[in-house]
mmCIF file of C-alpha atoms in Angstrom:
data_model
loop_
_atom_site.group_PDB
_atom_site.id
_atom_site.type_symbol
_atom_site.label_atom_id
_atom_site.label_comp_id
_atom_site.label_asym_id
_atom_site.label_seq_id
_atom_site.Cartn_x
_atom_site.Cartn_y
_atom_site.Cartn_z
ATOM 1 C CA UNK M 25 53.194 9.925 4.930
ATOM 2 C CA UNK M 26 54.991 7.382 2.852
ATOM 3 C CA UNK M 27 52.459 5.038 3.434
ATOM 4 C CA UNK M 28 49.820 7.836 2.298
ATOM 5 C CA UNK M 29 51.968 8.625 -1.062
ATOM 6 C CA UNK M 30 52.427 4.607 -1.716
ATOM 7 C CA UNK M 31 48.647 3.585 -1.499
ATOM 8 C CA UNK M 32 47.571 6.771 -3.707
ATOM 9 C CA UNK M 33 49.816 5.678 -6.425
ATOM 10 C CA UNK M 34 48.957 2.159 -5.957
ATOM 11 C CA UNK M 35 45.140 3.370 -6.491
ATOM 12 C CA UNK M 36 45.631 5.160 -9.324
ATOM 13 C CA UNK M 37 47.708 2.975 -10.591
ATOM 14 C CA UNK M 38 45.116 0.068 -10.480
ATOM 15 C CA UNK M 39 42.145 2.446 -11.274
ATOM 16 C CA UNK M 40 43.511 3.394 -14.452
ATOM 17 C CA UNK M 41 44.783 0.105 -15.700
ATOM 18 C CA UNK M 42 41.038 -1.203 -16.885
ATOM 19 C CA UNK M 43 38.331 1.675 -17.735
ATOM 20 C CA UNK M 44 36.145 -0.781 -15.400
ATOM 21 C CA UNK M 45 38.438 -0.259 -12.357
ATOM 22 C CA UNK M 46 37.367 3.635 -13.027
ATOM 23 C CA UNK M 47 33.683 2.938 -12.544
ATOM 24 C CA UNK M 48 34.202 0.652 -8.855
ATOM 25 C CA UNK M 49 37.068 3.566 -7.828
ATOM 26 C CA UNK M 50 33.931 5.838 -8.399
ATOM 27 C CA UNK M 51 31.771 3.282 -6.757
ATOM 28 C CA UNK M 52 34.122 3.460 -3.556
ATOM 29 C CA UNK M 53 33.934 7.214 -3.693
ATOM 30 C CA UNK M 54 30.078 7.394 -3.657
ATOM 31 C CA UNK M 55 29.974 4.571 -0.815
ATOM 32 C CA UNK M 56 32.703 6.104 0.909
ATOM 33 C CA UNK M 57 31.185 9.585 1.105
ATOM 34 C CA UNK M 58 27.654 8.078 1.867
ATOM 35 C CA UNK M 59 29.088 6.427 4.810
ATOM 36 C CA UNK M 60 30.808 9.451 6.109
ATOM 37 C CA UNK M 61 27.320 11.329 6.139
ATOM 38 C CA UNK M 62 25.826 8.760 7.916
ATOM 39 C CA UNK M 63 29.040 8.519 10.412
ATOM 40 C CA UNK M 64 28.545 12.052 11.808
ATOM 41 C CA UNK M 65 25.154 12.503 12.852
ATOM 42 C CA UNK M 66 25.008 8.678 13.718
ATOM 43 C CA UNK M 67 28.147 7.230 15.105
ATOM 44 C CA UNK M 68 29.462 10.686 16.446
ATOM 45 C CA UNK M 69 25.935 12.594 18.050
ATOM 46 C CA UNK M 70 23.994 8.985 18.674
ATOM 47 C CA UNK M 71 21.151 10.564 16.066
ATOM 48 C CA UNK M 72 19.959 8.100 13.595
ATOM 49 C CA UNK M 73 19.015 8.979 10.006
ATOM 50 C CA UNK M 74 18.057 6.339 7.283
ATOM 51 C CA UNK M 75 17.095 9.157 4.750
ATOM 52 C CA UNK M 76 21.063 9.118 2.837
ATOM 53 C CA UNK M 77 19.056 7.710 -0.218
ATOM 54 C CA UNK M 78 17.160 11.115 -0.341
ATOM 55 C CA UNK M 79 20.666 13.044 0.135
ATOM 56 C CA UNK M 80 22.609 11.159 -2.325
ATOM 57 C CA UNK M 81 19.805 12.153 -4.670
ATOM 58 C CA UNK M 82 19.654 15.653 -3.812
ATOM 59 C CA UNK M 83 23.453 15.795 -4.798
ATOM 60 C CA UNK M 84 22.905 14.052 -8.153
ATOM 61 C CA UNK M 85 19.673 15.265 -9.052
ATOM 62 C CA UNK M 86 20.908 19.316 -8.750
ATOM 63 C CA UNK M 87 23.622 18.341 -11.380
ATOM 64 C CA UNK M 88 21.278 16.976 -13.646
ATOM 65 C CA UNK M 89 19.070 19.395 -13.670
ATOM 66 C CA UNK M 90 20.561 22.228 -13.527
ATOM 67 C CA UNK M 91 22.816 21.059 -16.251
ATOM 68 C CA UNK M 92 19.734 20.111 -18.583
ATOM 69 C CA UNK M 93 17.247 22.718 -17.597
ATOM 70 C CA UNK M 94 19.167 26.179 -16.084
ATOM 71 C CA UNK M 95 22.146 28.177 -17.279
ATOM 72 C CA UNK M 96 23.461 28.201 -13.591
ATOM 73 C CA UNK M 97 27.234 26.785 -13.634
ATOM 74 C CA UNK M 98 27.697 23.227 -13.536
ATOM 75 C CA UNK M 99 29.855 24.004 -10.729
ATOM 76 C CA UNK M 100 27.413 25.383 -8.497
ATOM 77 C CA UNK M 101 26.035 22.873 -8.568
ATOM 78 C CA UNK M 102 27.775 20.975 -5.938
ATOM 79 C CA UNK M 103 27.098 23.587 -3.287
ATOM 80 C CA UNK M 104 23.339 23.604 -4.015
ATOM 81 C CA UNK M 105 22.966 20.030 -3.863
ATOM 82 C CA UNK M 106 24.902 20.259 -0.304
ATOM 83 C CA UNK M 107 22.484 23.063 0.460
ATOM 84 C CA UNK M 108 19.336 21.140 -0.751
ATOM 85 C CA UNK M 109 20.337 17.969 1.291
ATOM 86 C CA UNK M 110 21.495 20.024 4.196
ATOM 87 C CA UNK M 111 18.220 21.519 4.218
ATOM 88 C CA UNK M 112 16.195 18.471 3.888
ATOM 89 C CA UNK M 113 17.793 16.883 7.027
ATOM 90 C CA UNK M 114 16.702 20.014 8.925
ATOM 91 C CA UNK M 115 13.284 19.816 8.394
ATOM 92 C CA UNK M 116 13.645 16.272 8.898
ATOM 93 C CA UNK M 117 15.569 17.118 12.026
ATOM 94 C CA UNK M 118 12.930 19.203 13.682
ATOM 95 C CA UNK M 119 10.190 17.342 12.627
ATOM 96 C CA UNK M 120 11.581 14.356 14.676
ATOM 97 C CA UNK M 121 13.057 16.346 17.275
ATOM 98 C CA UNK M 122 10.625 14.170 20.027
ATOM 99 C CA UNK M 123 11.116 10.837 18.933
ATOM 100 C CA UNK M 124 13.639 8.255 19.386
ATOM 101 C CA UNK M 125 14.965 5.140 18.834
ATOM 102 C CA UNK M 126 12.642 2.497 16.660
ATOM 103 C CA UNK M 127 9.905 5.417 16.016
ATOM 104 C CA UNK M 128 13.034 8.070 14.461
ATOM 105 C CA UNK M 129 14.367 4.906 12.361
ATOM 106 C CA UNK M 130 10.983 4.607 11.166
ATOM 107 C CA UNK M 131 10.188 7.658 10.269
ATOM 108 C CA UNK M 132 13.439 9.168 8.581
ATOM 109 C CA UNK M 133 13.240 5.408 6.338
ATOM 110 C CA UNK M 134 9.609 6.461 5.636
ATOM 111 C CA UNK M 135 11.244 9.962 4.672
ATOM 112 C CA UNK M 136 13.665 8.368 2.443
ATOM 113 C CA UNK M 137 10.951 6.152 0.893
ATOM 114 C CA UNK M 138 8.965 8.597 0.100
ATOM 115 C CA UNK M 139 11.609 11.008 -1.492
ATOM 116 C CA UNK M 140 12.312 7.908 -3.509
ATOM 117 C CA UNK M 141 8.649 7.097 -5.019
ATOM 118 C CA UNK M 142 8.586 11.099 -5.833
ATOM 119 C CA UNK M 143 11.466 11.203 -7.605
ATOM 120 C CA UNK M 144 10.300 7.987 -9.440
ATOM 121 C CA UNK M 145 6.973 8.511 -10.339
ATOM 122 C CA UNK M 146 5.185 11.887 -8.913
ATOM 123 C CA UNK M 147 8.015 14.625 -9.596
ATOM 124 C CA UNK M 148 8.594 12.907 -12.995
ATOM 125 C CA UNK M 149 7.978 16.311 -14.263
ATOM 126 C CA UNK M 150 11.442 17.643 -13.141
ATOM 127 C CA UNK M 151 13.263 14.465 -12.185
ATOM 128 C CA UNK M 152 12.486 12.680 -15.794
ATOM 129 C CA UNK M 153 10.577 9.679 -13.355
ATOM 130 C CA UNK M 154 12.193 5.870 -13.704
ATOM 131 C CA UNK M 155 13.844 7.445 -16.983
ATOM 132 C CA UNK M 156 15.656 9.063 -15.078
ATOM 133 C CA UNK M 157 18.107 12.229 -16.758
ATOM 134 C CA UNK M 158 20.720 12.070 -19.607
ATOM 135 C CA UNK M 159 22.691 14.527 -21.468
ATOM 136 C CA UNK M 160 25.137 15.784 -18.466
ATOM 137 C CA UNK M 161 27.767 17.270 -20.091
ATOM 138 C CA UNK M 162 31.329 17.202 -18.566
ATOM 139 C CA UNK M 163 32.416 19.487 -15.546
ATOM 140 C CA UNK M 164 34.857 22.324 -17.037
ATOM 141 C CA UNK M 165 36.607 24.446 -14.394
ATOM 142 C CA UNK M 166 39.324 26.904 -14.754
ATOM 143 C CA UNK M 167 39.656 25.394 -18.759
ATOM 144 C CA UNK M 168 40.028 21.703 -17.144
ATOM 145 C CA UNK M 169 37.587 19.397 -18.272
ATOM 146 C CA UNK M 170 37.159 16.578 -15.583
ATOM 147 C CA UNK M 171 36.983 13.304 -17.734
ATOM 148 C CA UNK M 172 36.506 9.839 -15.722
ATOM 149 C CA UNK M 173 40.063 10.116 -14.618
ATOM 150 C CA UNK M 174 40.040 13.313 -13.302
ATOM 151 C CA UNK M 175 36.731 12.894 -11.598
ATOM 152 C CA UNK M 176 38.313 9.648 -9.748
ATOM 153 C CA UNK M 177 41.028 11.393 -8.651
ATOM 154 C CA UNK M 178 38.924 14.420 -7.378
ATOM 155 C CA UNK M 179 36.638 11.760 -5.973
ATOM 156 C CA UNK M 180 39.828 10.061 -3.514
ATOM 157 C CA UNK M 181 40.730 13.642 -2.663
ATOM 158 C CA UNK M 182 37.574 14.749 -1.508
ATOM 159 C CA UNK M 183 36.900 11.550 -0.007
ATOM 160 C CA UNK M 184 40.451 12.169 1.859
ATOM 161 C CA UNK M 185 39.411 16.021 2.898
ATOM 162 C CA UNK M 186 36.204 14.969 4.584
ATOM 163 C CA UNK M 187 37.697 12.025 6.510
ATOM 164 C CA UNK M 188 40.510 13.812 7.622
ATOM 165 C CA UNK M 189 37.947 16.715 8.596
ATOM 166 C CA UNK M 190 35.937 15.211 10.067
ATOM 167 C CA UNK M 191 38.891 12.711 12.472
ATOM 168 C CA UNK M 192 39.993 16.737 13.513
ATOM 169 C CA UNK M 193 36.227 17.754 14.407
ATOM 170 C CA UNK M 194 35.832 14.312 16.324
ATOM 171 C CA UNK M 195 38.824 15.671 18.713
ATOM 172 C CA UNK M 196 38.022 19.268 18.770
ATOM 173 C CA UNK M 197 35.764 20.982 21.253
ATOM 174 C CA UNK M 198 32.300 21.233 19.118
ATOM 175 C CA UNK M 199 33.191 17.281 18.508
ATOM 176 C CA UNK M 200 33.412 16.298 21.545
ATOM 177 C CA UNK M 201 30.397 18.552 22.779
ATOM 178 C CA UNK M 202 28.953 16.438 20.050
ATOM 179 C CA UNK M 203 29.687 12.866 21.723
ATOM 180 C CA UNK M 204 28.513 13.996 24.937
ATOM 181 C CA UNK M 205 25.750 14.439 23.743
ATOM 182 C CA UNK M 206 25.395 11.616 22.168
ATOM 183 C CA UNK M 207 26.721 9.408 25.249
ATOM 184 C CA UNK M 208 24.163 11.480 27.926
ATOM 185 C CA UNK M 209 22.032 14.611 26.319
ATOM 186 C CA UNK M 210 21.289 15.523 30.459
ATOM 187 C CA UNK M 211 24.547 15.968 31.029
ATOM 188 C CA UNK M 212 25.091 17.707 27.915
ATOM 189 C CA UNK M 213 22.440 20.049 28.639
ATOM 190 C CA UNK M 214 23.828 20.654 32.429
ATOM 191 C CA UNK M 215 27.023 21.471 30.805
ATOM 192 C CA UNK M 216 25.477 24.270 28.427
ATOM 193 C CA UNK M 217 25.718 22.307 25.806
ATOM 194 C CA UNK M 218 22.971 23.552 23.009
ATOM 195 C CA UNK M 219 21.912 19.825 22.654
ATOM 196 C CA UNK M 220 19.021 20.511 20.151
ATOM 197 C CA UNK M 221 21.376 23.319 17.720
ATOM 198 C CA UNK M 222 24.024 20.574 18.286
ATOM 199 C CA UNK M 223 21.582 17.911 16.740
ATOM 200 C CA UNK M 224 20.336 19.498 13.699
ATOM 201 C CA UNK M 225 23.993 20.634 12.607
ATOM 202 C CA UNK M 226 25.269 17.614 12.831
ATOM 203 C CA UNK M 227 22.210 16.190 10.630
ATOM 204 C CA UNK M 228 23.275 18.857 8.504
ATOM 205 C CA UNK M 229 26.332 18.246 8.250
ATOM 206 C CA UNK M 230 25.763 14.370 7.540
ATOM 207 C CA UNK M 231 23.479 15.124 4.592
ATOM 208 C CA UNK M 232 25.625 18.070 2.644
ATOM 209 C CA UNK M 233 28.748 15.095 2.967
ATOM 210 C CA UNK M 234 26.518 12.372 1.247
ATOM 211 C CA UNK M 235 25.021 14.594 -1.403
ATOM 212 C CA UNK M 236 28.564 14.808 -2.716
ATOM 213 C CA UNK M 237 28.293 10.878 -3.550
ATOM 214 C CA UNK M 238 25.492 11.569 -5.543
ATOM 215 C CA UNK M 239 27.482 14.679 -7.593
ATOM 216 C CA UNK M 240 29.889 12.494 -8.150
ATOM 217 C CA UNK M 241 28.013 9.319 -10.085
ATOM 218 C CA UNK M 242 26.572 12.097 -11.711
ATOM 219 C CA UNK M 243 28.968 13.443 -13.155
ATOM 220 C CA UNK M 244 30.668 10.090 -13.748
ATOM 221 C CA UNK M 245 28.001 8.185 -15.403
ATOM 222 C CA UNK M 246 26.613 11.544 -17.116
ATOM 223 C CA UNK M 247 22.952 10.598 -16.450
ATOM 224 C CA UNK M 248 20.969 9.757 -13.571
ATOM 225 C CA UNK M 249 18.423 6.892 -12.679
ATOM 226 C CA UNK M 250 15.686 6.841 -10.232
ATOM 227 C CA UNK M 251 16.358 3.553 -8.897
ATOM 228 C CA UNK M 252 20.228 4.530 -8.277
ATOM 229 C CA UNK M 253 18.477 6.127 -5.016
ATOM 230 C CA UNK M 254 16.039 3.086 -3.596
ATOM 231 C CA UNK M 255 15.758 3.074 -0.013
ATOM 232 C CA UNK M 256 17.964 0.003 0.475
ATOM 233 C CA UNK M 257 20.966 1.761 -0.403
ATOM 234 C CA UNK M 258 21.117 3.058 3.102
ATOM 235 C CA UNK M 259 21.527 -0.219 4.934
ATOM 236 C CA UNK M 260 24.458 -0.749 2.730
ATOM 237 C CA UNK M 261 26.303 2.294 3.990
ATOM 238 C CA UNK M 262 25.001 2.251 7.221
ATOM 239 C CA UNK M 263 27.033 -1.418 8.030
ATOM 240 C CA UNK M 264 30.230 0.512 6.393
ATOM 241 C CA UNK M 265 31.390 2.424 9.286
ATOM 242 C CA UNK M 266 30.472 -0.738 11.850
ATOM 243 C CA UNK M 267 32.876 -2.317 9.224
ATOM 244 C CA UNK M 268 35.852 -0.520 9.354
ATOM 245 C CA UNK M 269 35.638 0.588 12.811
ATOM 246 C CA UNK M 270 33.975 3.244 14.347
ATOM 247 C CA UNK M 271 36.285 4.680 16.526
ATOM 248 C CA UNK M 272 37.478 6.601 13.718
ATOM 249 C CA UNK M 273 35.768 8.694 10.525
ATOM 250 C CA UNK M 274 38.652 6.199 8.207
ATOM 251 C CA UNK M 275 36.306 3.313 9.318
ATOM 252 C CA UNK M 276 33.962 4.111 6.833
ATOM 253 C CA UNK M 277 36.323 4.629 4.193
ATOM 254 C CA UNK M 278 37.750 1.648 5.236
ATOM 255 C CA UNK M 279 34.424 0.222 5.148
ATOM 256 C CA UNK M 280 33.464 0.989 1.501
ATOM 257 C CA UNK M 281 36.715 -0.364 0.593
ATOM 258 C CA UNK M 282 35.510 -3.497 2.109
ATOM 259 C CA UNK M 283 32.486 -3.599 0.054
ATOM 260 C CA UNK M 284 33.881 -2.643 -3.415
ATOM 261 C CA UNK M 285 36.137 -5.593 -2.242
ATOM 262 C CA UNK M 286 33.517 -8.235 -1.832
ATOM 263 C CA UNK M 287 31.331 -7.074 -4.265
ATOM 264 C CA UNK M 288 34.455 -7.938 -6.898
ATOM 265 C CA UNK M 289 35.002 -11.016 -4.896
ATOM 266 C CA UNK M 290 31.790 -12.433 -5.275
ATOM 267 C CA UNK M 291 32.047 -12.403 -9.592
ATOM 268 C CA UNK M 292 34.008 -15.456 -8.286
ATOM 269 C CA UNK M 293 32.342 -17.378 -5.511
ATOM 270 C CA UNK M 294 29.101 -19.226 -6.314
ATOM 271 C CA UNK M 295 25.862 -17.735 -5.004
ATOM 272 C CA UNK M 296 24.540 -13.985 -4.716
ATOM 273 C CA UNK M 297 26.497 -11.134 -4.318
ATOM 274 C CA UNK M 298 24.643 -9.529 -1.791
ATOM 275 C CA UNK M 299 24.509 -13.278 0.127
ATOM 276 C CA UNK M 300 28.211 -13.040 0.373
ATOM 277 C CA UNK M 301 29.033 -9.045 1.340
ATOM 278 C CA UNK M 302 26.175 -10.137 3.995
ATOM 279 C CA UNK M 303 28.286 -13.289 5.285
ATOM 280 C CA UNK M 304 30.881 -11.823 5.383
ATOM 281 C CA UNK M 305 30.013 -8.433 7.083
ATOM 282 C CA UNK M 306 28.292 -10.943 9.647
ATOM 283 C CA UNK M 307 31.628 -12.844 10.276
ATOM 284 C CA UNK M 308 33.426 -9.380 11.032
ATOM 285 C CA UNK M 309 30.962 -8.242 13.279
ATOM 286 C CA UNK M 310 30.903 -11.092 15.505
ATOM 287 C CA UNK M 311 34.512 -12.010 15.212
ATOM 288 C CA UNK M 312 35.905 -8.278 14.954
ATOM 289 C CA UNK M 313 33.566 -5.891 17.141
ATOM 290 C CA UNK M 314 35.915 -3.127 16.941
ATOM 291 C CA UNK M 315 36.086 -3.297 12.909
ATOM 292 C CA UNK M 316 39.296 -3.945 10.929
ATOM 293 C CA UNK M 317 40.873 -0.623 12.434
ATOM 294 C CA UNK M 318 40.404 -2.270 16.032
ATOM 295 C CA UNK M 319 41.880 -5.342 14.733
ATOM 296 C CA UNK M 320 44.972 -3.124 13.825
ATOM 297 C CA UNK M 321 44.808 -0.790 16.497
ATOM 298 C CA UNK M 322 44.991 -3.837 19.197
ATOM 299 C CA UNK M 323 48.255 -5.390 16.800
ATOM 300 C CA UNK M 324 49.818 -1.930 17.335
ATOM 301 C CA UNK M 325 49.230 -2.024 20.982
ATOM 302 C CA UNK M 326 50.549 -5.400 21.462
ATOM 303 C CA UNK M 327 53.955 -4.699 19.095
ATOM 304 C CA UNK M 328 54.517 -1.492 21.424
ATOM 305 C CA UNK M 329 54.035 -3.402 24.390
ATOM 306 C CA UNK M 330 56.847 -5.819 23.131
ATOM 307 C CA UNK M 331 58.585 -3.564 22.364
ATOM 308 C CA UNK M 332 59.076 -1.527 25.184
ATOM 309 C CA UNK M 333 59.360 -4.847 27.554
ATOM 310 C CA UNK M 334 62.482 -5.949 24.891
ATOM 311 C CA UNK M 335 64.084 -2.210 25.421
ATOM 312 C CA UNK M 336 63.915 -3.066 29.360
ATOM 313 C CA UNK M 337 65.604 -6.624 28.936
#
């Protein structure tokens, strides 16, 4: 807990030393929550998705327009988003429900690409096309209007909330109903295991998380572009959890971290950006297959073990 209550202040601290340390804290936050979608349909039930781009949209695009074009409350706009993304993946879901593999990969990206080049060009109507939307006004709730600061610190505790969520529903009994079925669907289904409900919720599930990303930047930036939602996006977040370390939902926090990290890092090492988080992310992989949180979880292993042979001595 002291640990907790040390690196919170520590983040704030640094986030609200520069207003440019605001926009990558809000940057980790979108990444963060983007790879936590992806995590539980992908690391957790075995079900690929590379439609997040579409998701994260859904998120940001309900703010915007329902900000610029409805006298809904900005508010609600959150859980529509989550409801428009959730909803999305479900259709998705059972439109894919017999393929697998390369042919799934293929067509969820084809899903995402083509949410893309309608919010771009086609549905320019209601999404404002490549101009995207302007002219979000500020969240107010309960008389507190959430500036940058107070959306970055909302951002870390929602980021928080759905991690630690989501390490509980990894242990409990729907979680694990959803591993087995990720590690053998026969023996899931012998076991009465509703593989296919199982499935789709957990698609749901993955999309409502990353839609928050996108409410977030929205709200942040105050406008929205189309091109903030290309397909490539996903392969980004889709390395995060490997990253960190999948054995545990804080991998892909861990994971974004990584990336706001080397993203910085690279303003001072000659050569692209994207060169170096892909270098790097290479080196990890190969050197650290259980991600930075095996690399810790094998030091703690080996201290106890020391430990304990010291106390016998």
């Amino acid at each position: 807990m002291f640990f907790l209550v040390a690196f919170v202040a520590l983040y704030f601290g640094w986030a609200l030393a520069e207003s440019y340390h605001l926009d990558i804290a809000m940057t980790f936050t979108m990444f963060s929550l983007l790879a936590l979608g992806m995590y539980t349909p992908l690391f957790l039930g075995g079900q690929i998705d590379l439609a997040y781009n579409a998701y994260l949209a859904a998120g940001a695009y309900a703010v915007a327009i329902i900000a610029n074009r409805t006298d809904i409350p900005l508010v609600l706009a959150i859980p529509i988003g989550a409801a428009v993304a959730a909803t999305m993946a479900l259709v998705l879901g059972l439109v894919t429900s017999h393929l697998t593999g390369f042919h799934l990969a293929l067509v969820t990206l084809l899903a995402g690409t083509a949410a893309y080049r309608w919010i771009s060009s086609t549905g320019a109507g209601l999404t404002g096309g490549a101009s995207g939307i302007g002219g979000i006004p500020r969240l107010d709730l309960l008389g507190i209007e959430f500036g940058r600061e107070q959306l970055v610190a909302a951002g870390l505790i929602a980021v928080w909330l759905v991690a630690f969520a989501l390490s509980r529903f990894r242990r409990s009994l729907p979680g694990l109903a959803v591993r087995l079925n990720r590690a053998s669907t026969p023996a899931a289904e012998v076991s009465g295991i509703p593989t296919t409900s199982i499935r789709l919720v957990s698609l749901a599930m993955g999309a409502a998380i990353g839609s928050l990303g996108g409410v977030f930047v929205a709200l942040m930036n105050q406008f929205i572009l189309a091109d903030s939602y290309a397909p490539e996006i996903v392969f980004l977040a889709l390395f995060l959890p490997l990253l960190g370390g999948i054995s545990t939902p804080w991998g892909a926090v861990i994971g974004a971290g990584l990336l706001c990290f080397l993203n910085e890092a690279s303003a001072f090492i000659e050569g692209p950006g994207p060169l170096v988080f892909g270098g790097a992310s290479l080196a990890i992989l190969i050197l650290l297959p259980g991600g930075l949180i095996g690399v810790v979880a094998l030091g703690w292993s080996a201290a106890r073990s020391r430990m304990r042979k010291e106390d016998k001595l």
